[in-house]
Amino acid sequence: MFDQELRWKEHVQQAIKRATKVAIALSGLRHLRPEQMRQLYQACVTPIVDYASTVWHDPLRDKTHLRQLNTTQRASLIRILSAFKTVATTTLEVEAYILPTHLRLRHRAQRTVARLHTLPRDHPIWSALSRAQRRRDNMRSRYRFPLAETLKTMDPSRLATLETIDPRPLPPWRAEAFAEIEVKSDRETARERAETIRATSDLVVYSGASGREGHLGAAIVTFNENDEVTELQQVQVGPMDRWSVHVAELIGIFYAVNVVFKLFHQRLNTVNRVPVIATILCDSKSALQAIQNVKNKSGQRIVHAILQAATEVQGENIRLRLQWMPGHCENRGNDTADRLAKEAAQPGKTHPFRPLLSRENAFVRNKIYAQWEQEWKTSTKGAHLRKIDGGLPARYTRKLYGNLPRNRAYLLTQLRTGHSWLSTYAKKFGFRDDDLCECGAQETVAHVLMECLKLRELRVELKWKVGDTLSSVSSLLGGSNEDPPARRPSPILEAANPAISPEYPNVKDFSLAEDDSHDEDYFLVSITYDYSTITARARLF
C-alpha cells in the first residue's frame, strides 16, 4: 500500500493494524507457556510488521514509525511474560530475548543488502546499489532513501569482497561430474566401505580441514603402497569470521580433484588411455551432500568449481568417486590430512575464492546483538534486573521461562523485574500507605527471599532442596552475576535426607519444624522409619 507522498504512512498503519489484530487473537489462547507464546509471536506477528520493511524503514532517521511499532511489540511482550504494564519495554525485550524493533528492522535490512551484493554483476539491481553507494558517500545529499541509509551502517569493503551466488540453476541435462558420491549413514559401515573402495582404487586422495586460533586450513595428502606420503598440499583458507569449516572442506575437495588430475598425468600411461579409478576420501558428510544437491546458497561458487574440475578430470578417462570416511576412526590418511590442515590454519589466504555470505550474515547478527547489549547496559531502565542478572541479554532466559506454567512465570517475572505485589512496589504506585512486611521490615525481593522471619521454615525447606544456591538473590532467580556453587544439601540435613543418604534405606518421611523453645536458628528434624519416628534438634548454619 502506497501513499501519494511515498512516506509509507498508510503502509505502516496497515501493518500495525494487521499485527495488532493477530496479536489480540493469539492472546485469547489459554494454557500456553512463555516459550510457546514467544514462538507464536515471532511466527505470526513479526512477519506482518517486517514485510517490505527494507523498502520503507530508514535505520538512521525513522523515529515516527518506530514509536508505533514499539507499541505493538510491547503489548505482545507483556502477554508473553505475564508482566505488569509498568515494566519498561527494554526490560521486557531482554527478559523474553526478543530483539528491539529498531534493531530487528536494521538486522533485516543489513541482511538484505548483503544478499544483494552477492548477485551477478549483470543483474539490474547493481544500478540501484551503485546509486545508493554514491548517495551514501555524498554527505551533502539532501534526498536519501533507505538503501543508502542502510549502507551507512555497514562496511562497504566487506560487501565488495563477498562471493557471487548465481540464482540461475545448473542445466539439468549436464553430465554427472562424479561417477559416484557415497555417503553412508552408519559410521562403522561407512568406514568398512571406505576401506573396501580404497583397496580397489588406482588413486586414493585424502582431504581434510581444520581450524586453530581463529583461522582455517585445508590439506590434501596421498600415500604409496608402503604408506609413505607421496603428495601433499596445504591451503590457508582464511579467518573464521569470513570462512566456515564446511567451506574449508569443500576447498579441500576442490584441490583434491586437482591433485588427482596431476597424479594421473605424472604416474599413469596416458597413451593407452587405460581407465583409472580415483577416489577422494573426505570426513565431511555435509560437504559431500552439498556437492550431491547443488543449491543457490553460500559456497555455491566453490561447489561449481568442484563440479567443473571433476567433469574435466572424468574427460581424461578417469572414473572419479567421492567417499565419506568418518573422522577420528584411526585411519592414517584421514588423521594425516587433519593434522596438516591444522598446521595450515594460519593468517592469510592461498585460494582464489571470495568470502562467504553466511559468515557475513553471522557478522551482521553478532554486531546487532552487541549493539543490543550496549544499549541495555547504558539504559536508564531495568536497574533492578541488572542487579539480579548481569549477563543479559542472553539466550538462557528462554530456558528460564520456557517450561514454566503461566502462574509460575508470572511470579518469576515479578521477582526479576521488581514490578510485583510486594509493599515497596504497591506504595510506589499508591496502592498502599507503607512498604512494610508483616514482620515489620521493608518488604523487598531480597527481604522476602533471604531475610523474612515469617518465611523462615519455607526458606529452610528450599535450602534443603537447592543447597547453597540460596546464598544470593541472583542465583535464586537464575541470574549470572556470580557462579553458583555446586548444588549440594546442607551438612546438617545430609544424614537425614533419604534421597542422598544410602545409610538409611528405611527412611519413609522427613520434615522440618520450628523449635520455639530455642532461638530462631534451631529447628526440629523429624525422621520417620518403618516402625518408629526420631525427632532431633538441629541448628542450620
Coordinates of C-alpha atoms in Angstrom, one line a residue:
M1 CA 0.0 0.0 0.0
F2 CA 1.4 3.4 -1.0
D3 CA 0.6 7.0 -0.2
Q4 CA 0.8 9.9 -2.6
E5 CA 3.9 11.3 -0.9
L6 CA 5.7 7.9 -0.7
R7 CA 6.2 8.4 3.1
W8 CA 4.8 4.9 3.8
K9 CA 2.4 6.2 6.5
E10 CA -0.6 4.2 5.2
H11 CA 1.6 1.1 4.8
V12 CA 2.9 1.2 8.4
Q13 CA -0.5 1.9 9.8
Q14 CA -2.0 -1.0 7.9
A15 CA 0.8 -3.3 9.1
I16 CA 0.3 -2.2 12.7
K17 CA -3.4 -2.8 12.4
R18 CA -3.0 -6.3 11.0
A19 CA -0.3 -7.2 13.5
T20 CA -2.4 -5.9 16.4
K21 CA -5.3 -8.0 15.2
V22 CA -3.3 -11.1 15.1
A23 CA -1.7 -10.4 18.5
I24 CA -5.1 -10.0 20.1
A25 CA -6.2 -13.3 18.6
L26 CA -3.1 -15.0 20.0
S27 CA -3.7 -13.6 23.4
G28 CA -7.0 -15.5 23.5
L29 CA -5.2 -18.8 23.6
R30 CA -5.0 -20.3 27.1
H31 CA -2.6 -22.5 29.0
L32 CA 0.4 -21.6 26.8
R33 CA 3.9 -21.4 28.3
P34 CA 6.0 -18.3 27.6
E35 CA 8.2 -20.1 25.1
Q36 CA 5.2 -21.1 23.1
M37 CA 3.8 -17.6 23.2
R38 CA 7.2 -16.3 22.1
Q39 CA 7.3 -18.7 19.1
L40 CA 3.8 -17.7 18.1
Y41 CA 4.6 -14.0 18.2
Q42 CA 7.7 -14.4 16.1
A43 CA 6.0 -16.7 13.6
C44 CA 2.7 -14.8 13.2
V45 CA 3.2 -11.1 14.3
T46 CA 6.7 -10.0 13.3
P47 CA 6.4 -11.2 9.7
I48 CA 3.5 -8.8 9.3
V49 CA 5.4 -5.9 10.7
D50 CA 8.6 -6.7 8.9
Y51 CA 7.0 -7.2 5.4
A52 CA 8.7 -4.8 3.0
S53 CA 10.5 -3.0 5.8
T54 CA 13.7 -2.9 3.8
V55 CA 11.9 -0.5 1.4
W56 CA 10.2 1.9 3.9
H57 CA 12.4 1.7 7.0
D58 CA 15.2 4.2 7.4
P59 CA 17.6 2.7 10.1
L60 CA 19.1 6.1 11.0
R61 CA 16.1 8.6 11.0
D62 CA 12.9 6.6 11.2
K63 CA 11.5 7.6 14.6
T64 CA 7.8 8.1 14.0
H65 CA 7.3 4.6 12.6
L66 CA 9.3 3.0 15.4
R67 CA 7.2 4.6 18.1
Q68 CA 4.1 3.0 16.6
L69 CA 5.7 -0.4 16.0
N70 CA 7.2 -0.5 19.5
T71 CA 3.6 -0.2 20.9
T72 CA 2.7 -3.4 19.1
Q73 CA 5.7 -5.3 20.3
R74 CA 5.3 -4.1 23.9
A75 CA 1.7 -5.4 24.1
S76 CA 2.8 -8.8 22.9
L77 CA 5.8 -8.9 25.3
I78 CA 3.5 -8.2 28.3
R79 CA 1.3 -11.2 27.3
I80 CA 4.3 -13.5 26.7
L81 CA 5.8 -12.8 30.2
S82 CA 2.6 -12.0 32.1
A83 CA 4.4 -8.9 33.2
F84 CA 3.0 -5.7 34.8
K85 CA 2.2 -2.9 32.4
T86 CA 4.6 -0.6 34.3
V87 CA 7.6 -2.7 33.2
A88 CA 9.8 -0.9 30.7
T89 CA 9.9 -2.2 27.2
T90 CA 13.6 -2.6 27.2
T91 CA 13.3 -4.9 30.2
L92 CA 10.6 -7.0 28.6
E93 CA 12.7 -7.4 25.5
V94 CA 15.7 -8.6 27.4
E95 CA 13.7 -11.0 29.6
A96 CA 11.9 -12.5 26.5
Y97 CA 15.2 -12.4 24.5
I98 CA 13.4 -10.7 21.6
L99 CA 15.3 -8.0 19.6
P100 CA 14.1 -4.4 20.0
T101 CA 12.1 -3.3 16.9
H102 CA 14.7 -0.9 15.6
L103 CA 17.5 -3.5 15.8
R104 CA 15.3 -6.2 14.2
L105 CA 14.5 -4.0 11.3
R106 CA 18.1 -2.9 10.9
H107 CA 19.2 -6.6 11.0
R108 CA 16.7 -7.4 8.3
A109 CA 17.9 -4.5 6.1
Q110 CA 21.6 -5.3 6.5
R111 CA 21.0 -9.0 5.6
T112 CA 19.1 -7.9 2.5
V113 CA 21.9 -5.6 1.4
A114 CA 24.4 -8.3 1.9
R115 CA 22.4 -10.7 -0.2
L116 CA 22.0 -8.1 -2.9
H117 CA 25.8 -7.8 -3.1
T118 CA 26.1 -11.5 -4.0
L119 CA 24.1 -11.2 -7.2
P120 CA 25.9 -11.4 -10.5
R121 CA 27.2 -8.2 -11.9
D122 CA 24.9 -8.3 -14.8
H123 CA 21.8 -8.2 -12.5
P124 CA 19.7 -5.0 -12.8
I125 CA 19.9 -4.4 -9.0
W126 CA 23.5 -3.3 -9.3
S127 CA 22.5 0.0 -10.9
A128 CA 20.4 0.8 -7.7
L129 CA 23.2 -0.4 -5.5
S130 CA 25.7 1.9 -7.2
R131 CA 23.4 4.8 -6.9
A132 CA 22.8 4.1 -3.2
Q133 CA 26.6 3.9 -2.7
R134 CA 27.1 7.3 -4.3
R135 CA 24.5 8.8 -2.1
R136 CA 26.0 7.1 0.9
D137 CA 29.3 8.7 0.2
N138 CA 27.8 12.1 -0.6
M139 CA 27.3 13.7 2.8
R140 CA 25.6 16.8 1.3
S141 CA 22.9 14.8 -0.5
R142 CA 19.5 16.0 0.6
Y143 CA 17.5 13.2 -0.9
R144 CA 18.2 9.9 0.8
F145 CA 16.5 6.6 0.5
P146 CA 16.5 3.6 2.9
L147 CA 19.0 1.6 0.9
A148 CA 21.6 4.4 1.1
E149 CA 20.9 4.8 4.8
T150 CA 21.4 1.1 5.4
L151 CA 24.7 1.2 3.6
K152 CA 25.9 3.8 6.1
T153 CA 25.5 1.3 8.9
M154 CA 27.7 -1.3 7.1
D155 CA 31.3 -1.8 6.0
P156 CA 31.5 -1.3 2.2
S157 CA 34.9 -3.0 2.0
R158 CA 33.4 -6.3 3.3
L159 CA 30.4 -6.1 1.0
A160 CA 32.7 -5.5 -2.1
T161 CA 34.6 -8.8 -1.5
L162 CA 31.6 -11.1 -1.0
E163 CA 31.1 -14.2 -3.1
T164 CA 28.8 -14.3 -6.1
I165 CA 25.7 -16.5 -5.9
D166 CA 24.0 -17.1 -9.2
P167 CA 20.3 -17.5 -8.9
R168 CA 20.1 -19.4 -12.1
P169 CA 20.2 -23.2 -11.6
L170 CA 22.6 -25.5 -13.4
P171 CA 21.2 -27.2 -16.5
P172 CA 19.5 -30.5 -15.6
W173 CA 21.0 -32.2 -18.7
R174 CA 24.6 -31.6 -17.7
A175 CA 26.8 -34.7 -17.4
E176 CA 27.4 -36.1 -13.9
A177 CA 30.7 -34.7 -12.6
F178 CA 31.4 -37.7 -10.3
A179 CA 30.9 -41.4 -11.1
E180 CA 29.7 -41.9 -7.6
I181 CA 29.2 -40.0 -4.4
E182 CA 28.7 -42.3 -1.5
V183 CA 27.6 -41.1 2.0
K184 CA 26.7 -43.9 4.4
S185 CA 24.6 -43.0 7.5
D186 CA 26.3 -45.5 9.8
R187 CA 29.9 -44.8 10.9
E188 CA 31.1 -48.4 11.0
T189 CA 29.5 -49.3 7.7
A190 CA 31.0 -46.2 6.1
R191 CA 34.4 -47.0 7.5
E192 CA 34.3 -50.5 6.1
R193 CA 33.0 -49.3 2.8
A194 CA 35.8 -46.7 2.5
E195 CA 38.4 -49.3 3.2
T196 CA 37.0 -51.6 0.5
I197 CA 36.9 -48.8 -2.1
R198 CA 40.4 -47.7 -1.1
A199 CA 41.7 -51.2 -1.9
T200 CA 40.1 -51.2 -5.3
S201 CA 41.2 -47.7 -6.4
D202 CA 44.2 -46.8 -8.5
L203 CA 44.5 -43.4 -6.9
V204 CA 43.4 -42.5 -3.4
V205 CA 43.5 -38.9 -2.1
Y206 CA 42.6 -37.8 1.4
S207 CA 41.3 -34.3 2.1
G208 CA 40.6 -32.6 5.4
A209 CA 40.0 -29.2 7.0
S210 CA 40.6 -27.9 10.5
G211 CA 40.8 -24.7 12.5
R212 CA 43.1 -23.1 15.0
E213 CA 43.3 -19.8 16.8
G214 CA 40.6 -18.2 14.6
H215 CA 41.9 -19.4 11.3
L216 CA 41.1 -22.3 9.0
G217 CA 43.2 -24.5 6.8
A218 CA 42.7 -27.4 4.4
A219 CA 45.1 -30.2 3.3
I220 CA 45.4 -33.0 0.7
V221 CA 47.6 -36.0 1.1
T222 CA 48.3 -39.2 -0.8
F223 CA 50.3 -42.4 0.0
N224 CA 52.1 -45.1 -1.9
E225 CA 51.9 -48.8 -1.4
N226 CA 54.3 -48.5 1.6
D227 CA 52.1 -45.9 3.3
E228 CA 54.6 -43.2 2.6
V229 CA 53.4 -39.7 1.8
T230 CA 53.9 -39.0 -1.9
E231 CA 52.0 -35.8 -2.4
L232 CA 50.7 -33.2 0.0
Q233 CA 49.2 -29.8 -0.4
Q234 CA 48.3 -27.3 2.3
V235 CA 45.8 -24.4 1.8
Q236 CA 45.4 -21.4 4.0
V237 CA 41.6 -20.8 3.9
G238 CA 41.3 -17.6 6.0
P239 CA 39.9 -16.3 9.2
M240 CA 36.8 -17.9 10.8
D241 CA 34.8 -14.7 10.7
R242 CA 34.8 -14.9 6.9
W243 CA 35.0 -18.7 6.3
S244 CA 33.5 -21.8 7.8
V245 CA 34.8 -25.3 8.4
H246 CA 32.2 -26.6 5.9
V247 CA 33.5 -24.5 3.1
A248 CA 37.1 -25.3 4.1
E249 CA 36.2 -29.0 3.5
L250 CA 34.8 -28.0 0.1
I251 CA 38.0 -26.2 -0.8
G252 CA 40.0 -29.3 0.3
I253 CA 37.9 -31.4 -2.1
F254 CA 38.5 -28.9 -4.9
Y255 CA 42.2 -29.1 -4.5
A256 CA 42.0 -32.9 -4.1
V257 CA 40.4 -33.1 -7.6
N258 CA 43.3 -31.1 -9.0
V259 CA 45.8 -33.5 -7.3
V260 CA 44.0 -36.4 -8.9
F261 CA 44.5 -34.8 -12.3
K262 CA 48.1 -34.0 -11.6
L263 CA 48.9 -37.6 -10.4
F264 CA 47.2 -39.1 -13.4
H265 CA 49.5 -37.3 -15.8
Q266 CA 52.6 -38.0 -13.7
R267 CA 52.3 -41.7 -13.0
L268 CA 49.9 -43.4 -15.4
N269 CA 50.2 -44.3 -19.1
T270 CA 48.1 -41.7 -20.8
V271 CA 48.9 -43.1 -24.3
N272 CA 47.0 -46.3 -23.9
R273 CA 44.1 -44.4 -22.3
V274 CA 43.6 -47.1 -19.7
P275 CA 40.6 -46.2 -17.4
V276 CA 41.7 -45.2 -14.0
I277 CA 39.6 -45.4 -10.8
A278 CA 40.3 -42.5 -8.4
T279 CA 38.7 -42.0 -5.0
I280 CA 38.7 -38.9 -2.8
L281 CA 38.1 -39.7 0.9
C282 CA 36.7 -36.9 3.0
D283 CA 35.4 -36.8 6.6
S284 CA 32.8 -34.1 6.0
K285 CA 29.4 -35.5 5.3
S286 CA 27.9 -32.1 4.8
A287 CA 30.4 -31.2 2.1
L288 CA 29.6 -34.3 0.1
Q289 CA 25.9 -33.7 0.4
A290 CA 26.4 -30.1 -0.8
I291 CA 28.1 -31.5 -3.9
Q292 CA 25.3 -34.0 -4.4
N293 CA 22.5 -31.4 -4.1
V294 CA 23.7 -28.2 -5.6
K295 CA 21.7 -25.2 -4.3
N296 CA 21.8 -21.4 -4.7
K297 CA 23.3 -20.6 -1.4
S298 CA 26.5 -19.6 0.3
G299 CA 29.5 -21.6 -1.1
Q300 CA 27.9 -22.1 -4.5
R301 CA 30.9 -20.9 -6.4
I302 CA 33.2 -23.5 -4.7
V303 CA 30.7 -26.3 -5.5
H304 CA 30.5 -25.2 -9.1
A305 CA 34.3 -25.1 -9.3
I306 CA 34.5 -28.7 -7.9
L307 CA 31.9 -29.9 -10.5
Q308 CA 33.7 -28.2 -13.4
A309 CA 37.1 -29.6 -12.3
A310 CA 35.6 -33.1 -11.8
T311 CA 34.0 -33.0 -15.2
E312 CA 37.3 -32.2 -16.8
V313 CA 39.1 -35.0 -14.9
Q314 CA 36.5 -37.5 -16.0
G315 CA 37.0 -36.4 -19.5
E316 CA 40.6 -37.7 -19.2
N317 CA 39.2 -41.3 -18.8
I318 CA 39.3 -41.2 -15.0
R319 CA 36.5 -42.6 -13.0
L320 CA 36.3 -40.2 -10.1
R321 CA 34.5 -41.1 -6.9
L322 CA 33.8 -39.3 -3.6
Q323 CA 33.5 -41.3 -0.5
W324 CA 32.7 -40.3 3.1
M325 CA 35.3 -41.5 5.6
P326 CA 34.2 -41.0 9.3
G327 CA 36.6 -38.8 11.2
H328 CA 38.6 -40.0 14.3
C329 CA 38.4 -43.7 13.3
E330 CA 42.2 -44.3 13.5
N331 CA 42.7 -44.0 9.7
R332 CA 46.2 -42.8 9.0
G333 CA 45.3 -40.9 5.8
N334 CA 42.4 -39.1 7.4
D335 CA 44.4 -38.3 10.6
T336 CA 47.4 -37.0 8.5
A337 CA 45.1 -34.8 6.4
D338 CA 43.6 -33.3 9.6
R339 CA 47.0 -32.7 11.1
L340 CA 48.3 -31.0 8.0
A341 CA 45.1 -28.9 7.8
K342 CA 45.6 -27.7 11.4
E343 CA 49.2 -26.7 10.5
A344 CA 47.9 -24.7 7.5
A345 CA 45.4 -22.8 9.7
Q346 CA 47.4 -19.6 9.7
P347 CA 46.8 -16.0 8.8
G348 CA 46.5 -15.5 5.1
K349 CA 44.6 -16.9 2.1
T350 CA 46.1 -19.0 -0.7
H351 CA 43.0 -19.8 -2.8
P352 CA 41.0 -17.8 -5.3
F353 CA 37.6 -17.9 -3.8
R354 CA 35.8 -15.0 -2.2
P355 CA 34.4 -14.7 1.4
L356 CA 31.0 -16.2 2.3
L357 CA 27.6 -14.7 2.6
S358 CA 26.8 -17.0 5.5
R359 CA 29.8 -15.6 7.5
E360 CA 28.8 -12.0 6.6
N361 CA 25.3 -12.8 7.9
A362 CA 26.8 -14.1 11.2
F363 CA 29.0 -10.9 11.4
V364 CA 25.9 -8.7 11.0
R365 CA 24.0 -10.7 13.6
N366 CA 26.8 -10.5 16.1
K367 CA 27.1 -6.8 15.6
I368 CA 23.4 -6.3 16.1
Y369 CA 23.4 -8.3 19.3
A370 CA 26.5 -6.4 20.5
Q371 CA 24.7 -3.2 19.9
W372 CA 21.7 -4.5 21.9
E373 CA 23.9 -5.4 24.8
Q374 CA 25.5 -2.0 24.8
E375 CA 22.1 -0.3 24.7
W376 CA 20.9 -2.4 27.6
K377 CA 24.0 -1.7 29.7
T378 CA 23.7 2.1 29.1
S379 CA 19.9 2.2 29.5
T380 CA 18.3 4.1 32.5
K381 CA 15.6 1.4 32.7
G382 CA 15.8 -2.0 34.3
A383 CA 18.2 -1.2 37.2
H384 CA 16.6 -3.9 39.4
L385 CA 17.0 -6.6 36.7
R386 CA 20.6 -5.6 36.1
K387 CA 21.4 -6.1 39.8
I388 CA 19.9 -9.6 39.7
D389 CA 21.3 -10.7 36.3
G390 CA 24.4 -9.1 34.9
G391 CA 24.7 -11.4 31.9
L392 CA 21.7 -10.0 29.9
P393 CA 20.7 -10.1 27.1
A394 CA 21.3 -13.8 26.9
R395 CA 19.6 -16.8 25.4
Y396 CA 19.3 -18.7 28.7
T397 CA 16.3 -16.6 29.7
R398 CA 14.3 -18.6 27.2
K399 CA 15.1 -21.7 29.1
L400 CA 14.5 -19.9 32.4
Y401 CA 10.9 -19.1 31.4
G402 CA 10.3 -21.7 28.7
N403 CA 8.9 -24.7 30.6
L404 CA 7.3 -22.8 33.4
P405 CA 3.5 -22.8 33.7
R406 CA 1.8 -19.4 33.3
N407 CA 1.2 -18.9 37.0
R408 CA 4.9 -19.6 37.9
A409 CA 6.2 -17.5 35.0
Y410 CA 4.0 -14.7 36.3
L411 CA 5.7 -14.8 39.7
L412 CA 9.2 -15.1 38.3
T413 CA 8.7 -12.1 36.1
Q414 CA 7.6 -10.1 39.1
L415 CA 10.6 -11.1 41.2
R416 CA 13.2 -10.4 38.4
T417 CA 11.7 -7.1 37.1
G418 CA 10.9 -5.8 40.6
H419 CA 7.3 -4.9 39.5
S420 CA 5.3 -7.1 41.8
W421 CA 2.6 -7.1 44.5
L422 CA 5.2 -6.5 47.3
S423 CA 4.7 -3.5 49.5
T424 CA 7.6 -1.5 48.1
Y425 CA 6.0 -1.5 44.6
A426 CA 2.5 -1.0 46.0
K427 CA 3.5 2.1 47.9
K428 CA 5.4 3.5 44.9
F429 CA 2.2 3.4 42.8
G430 CA -0.2 4.4 45.5
F431 CA -1.8 1.1 46.4
R432 CA -0.5 1.1 50.0
D433 CA 0.5 3.7 52.6
D434 CA 3.6 1.9 53.7
D435 CA 6.2 -0.5 52.3
L436 CA 6.5 -2.8 55.4
C437 CA 6.3 -6.5 55.5
E438 CA 4.3 -8.4 58.1
C439 CA 7.4 -8.8 60.2
G440 CA 8.0 -5.1 60.3
A441 CA 10.9 -4.8 57.9
Q442 CA 10.8 -3.2 54.4
E443 CA 9.3 -5.7 52.0
T444 CA 11.7 -6.0 49.1
V445 CA 12.5 -9.0 46.9
A446 CA 15.8 -9.6 48.8
H447 CA 13.9 -9.4 52.2
V448 CA 11.3 -12.0 51.1
L449 CA 13.8 -14.4 49.7
M450 CA 16.6 -14.1 52.2
E451 CA 15.6 -12.4 55.5
C452 CA 11.9 -12.5 56.4
L453 CA 11.3 -14.4 59.7
K454 CA 7.8 -15.3 58.8
L455 CA 9.1 -17.4 55.8
R456 CA 12.0 -19.0 57.7
E457 CA 10.6 -22.5 57.6
L458 CA 9.9 -22.3 53.9
R459 CA 13.4 -21.0 53.4
V460 CA 14.9 -23.9 55.3
E461 CA 12.9 -26.4 53.1
L462 CA 14.1 -24.6 50.0
K463 CA 17.7 -24.7 51.2
W464 CA 17.4 -28.4 51.7
K465 CA 16.2 -28.8 48.0
V466 CA 18.6 -26.4 46.3
G467 CA 21.6 -26.4 48.6
D468 CA 23.9 -23.4 48.7
T469 CA 22.2 -21.8 45.7
L470 CA 20.2 -19.9 48.4
S471 CA 23.2 -17.9 49.1
S472 CA 22.2 -14.9 46.9
V473 CA 19.1 -13.4 45.3
S474 CA 20.8 -13.5 41.9
S475 CA 21.5 -17.3 42.0
L476 CA 17.9 -17.9 43.3
L477 CA 16.3 -16.1 40.4
G478 CA 18.5 -17.5 37.7
G479 CA 21.0 -14.6 37.4
S480 CA 24.5 -14.9 36.2
N481 CA 26.2 -12.2 38.4
E482 CA 28.2 -14.9 40.1
D483 CA 28.9 -18.6 39.5
P484 CA 26.6 -20.6 41.7
P485 CA 28.3 -23.1 43.9
A486 CA 27.8 -26.8 43.5
R487 CA 24.2 -27.9 44.3
R488 CA 24.7 -29.9 47.5
P489 CA 22.5 -30.2 50.6
S490 CA 23.4 -28.6 53.9
P491 CA 25.7 -30.8 56.1
I492 CA 23.1 -30.8 58.9
L493 CA 20.5 -32.3 56.6
E494 CA 22.7 -34.7 54.6
A495 CA 22.4 -37.6 57.1
A496 CA 18.7 -37.3 57.4
N497 CA 17.9 -36.9 53.7
P498 CA 16.8 -40.3 52.4
A499 CA 17.3 -39.2 48.8
I500 CA 21.1 -38.7 49.4
S501 CA 22.0 -40.9 52.3
P502 CA 22.2 -44.7 51.4
E503 CA 22.9 -45.4 55.0
Y504 CA 19.2 -45.0 55.9
P505 CA 17.3 -47.1 53.3
N506 CA 14.2 -47.5 55.6
V507 CA 13.5 -43.8 55.9
K508 CA 9.9 -43.1 55.0
D509 CA 9.5 -39.4 55.7
F510 CA 11.5 -36.3 56.6
S511 CA 10.2 -33.0 57.9
L512 CA 11.4 -29.7 59.5
A513 CA 9.6 -27.6 62.1
E514 CA 10.4 -24.5 64.1
D515 CA 11.7 -25.1 67.6
D516 CA 10.0 -22.4 69.8
S517 CA 12.0 -23.5 72.9
H518 CA 15.3 -22.2 71.5
D519 CA 16.4 -19.2 69.4
E520 CA 15.4 -18.7 65.8
D521 CA 18.3 -20.7 64.4
Y522 CA 17.1 -24.1 65.8
F523 CA 14.7 -26.5 64.1
L524 CA 13.2 -29.8 64.9
V525 CA 14.1 -32.6 62.5
S526 CA 11.7 -35.5 62.3
I527 CA 12.7 -38.7 60.6
T528 CA 10.1 -41.5 60.2
Y529 CA 11.3 -45.1 59.8
D530 CA 9.4 -48.2 59.1
Y531 CA 8.3 -48.7 62.8
S532 CA 9.4 -45.5 64.6
T533 CA 9.9 -41.8 64.4
I534 CA 13.0 -39.9 65.7
T535 CA 12.9 -36.2 66.4
A536 CA 16.2 -34.3 66.9
R537 CA 17.1 -30.7 67.4
A538 CA 19.4 -29.2 64.8
R539 CA 20.9 -25.8 64.0
L540 CA 21.1 -24.5 60.5
F541 CA 24.5 -22.9 59.8

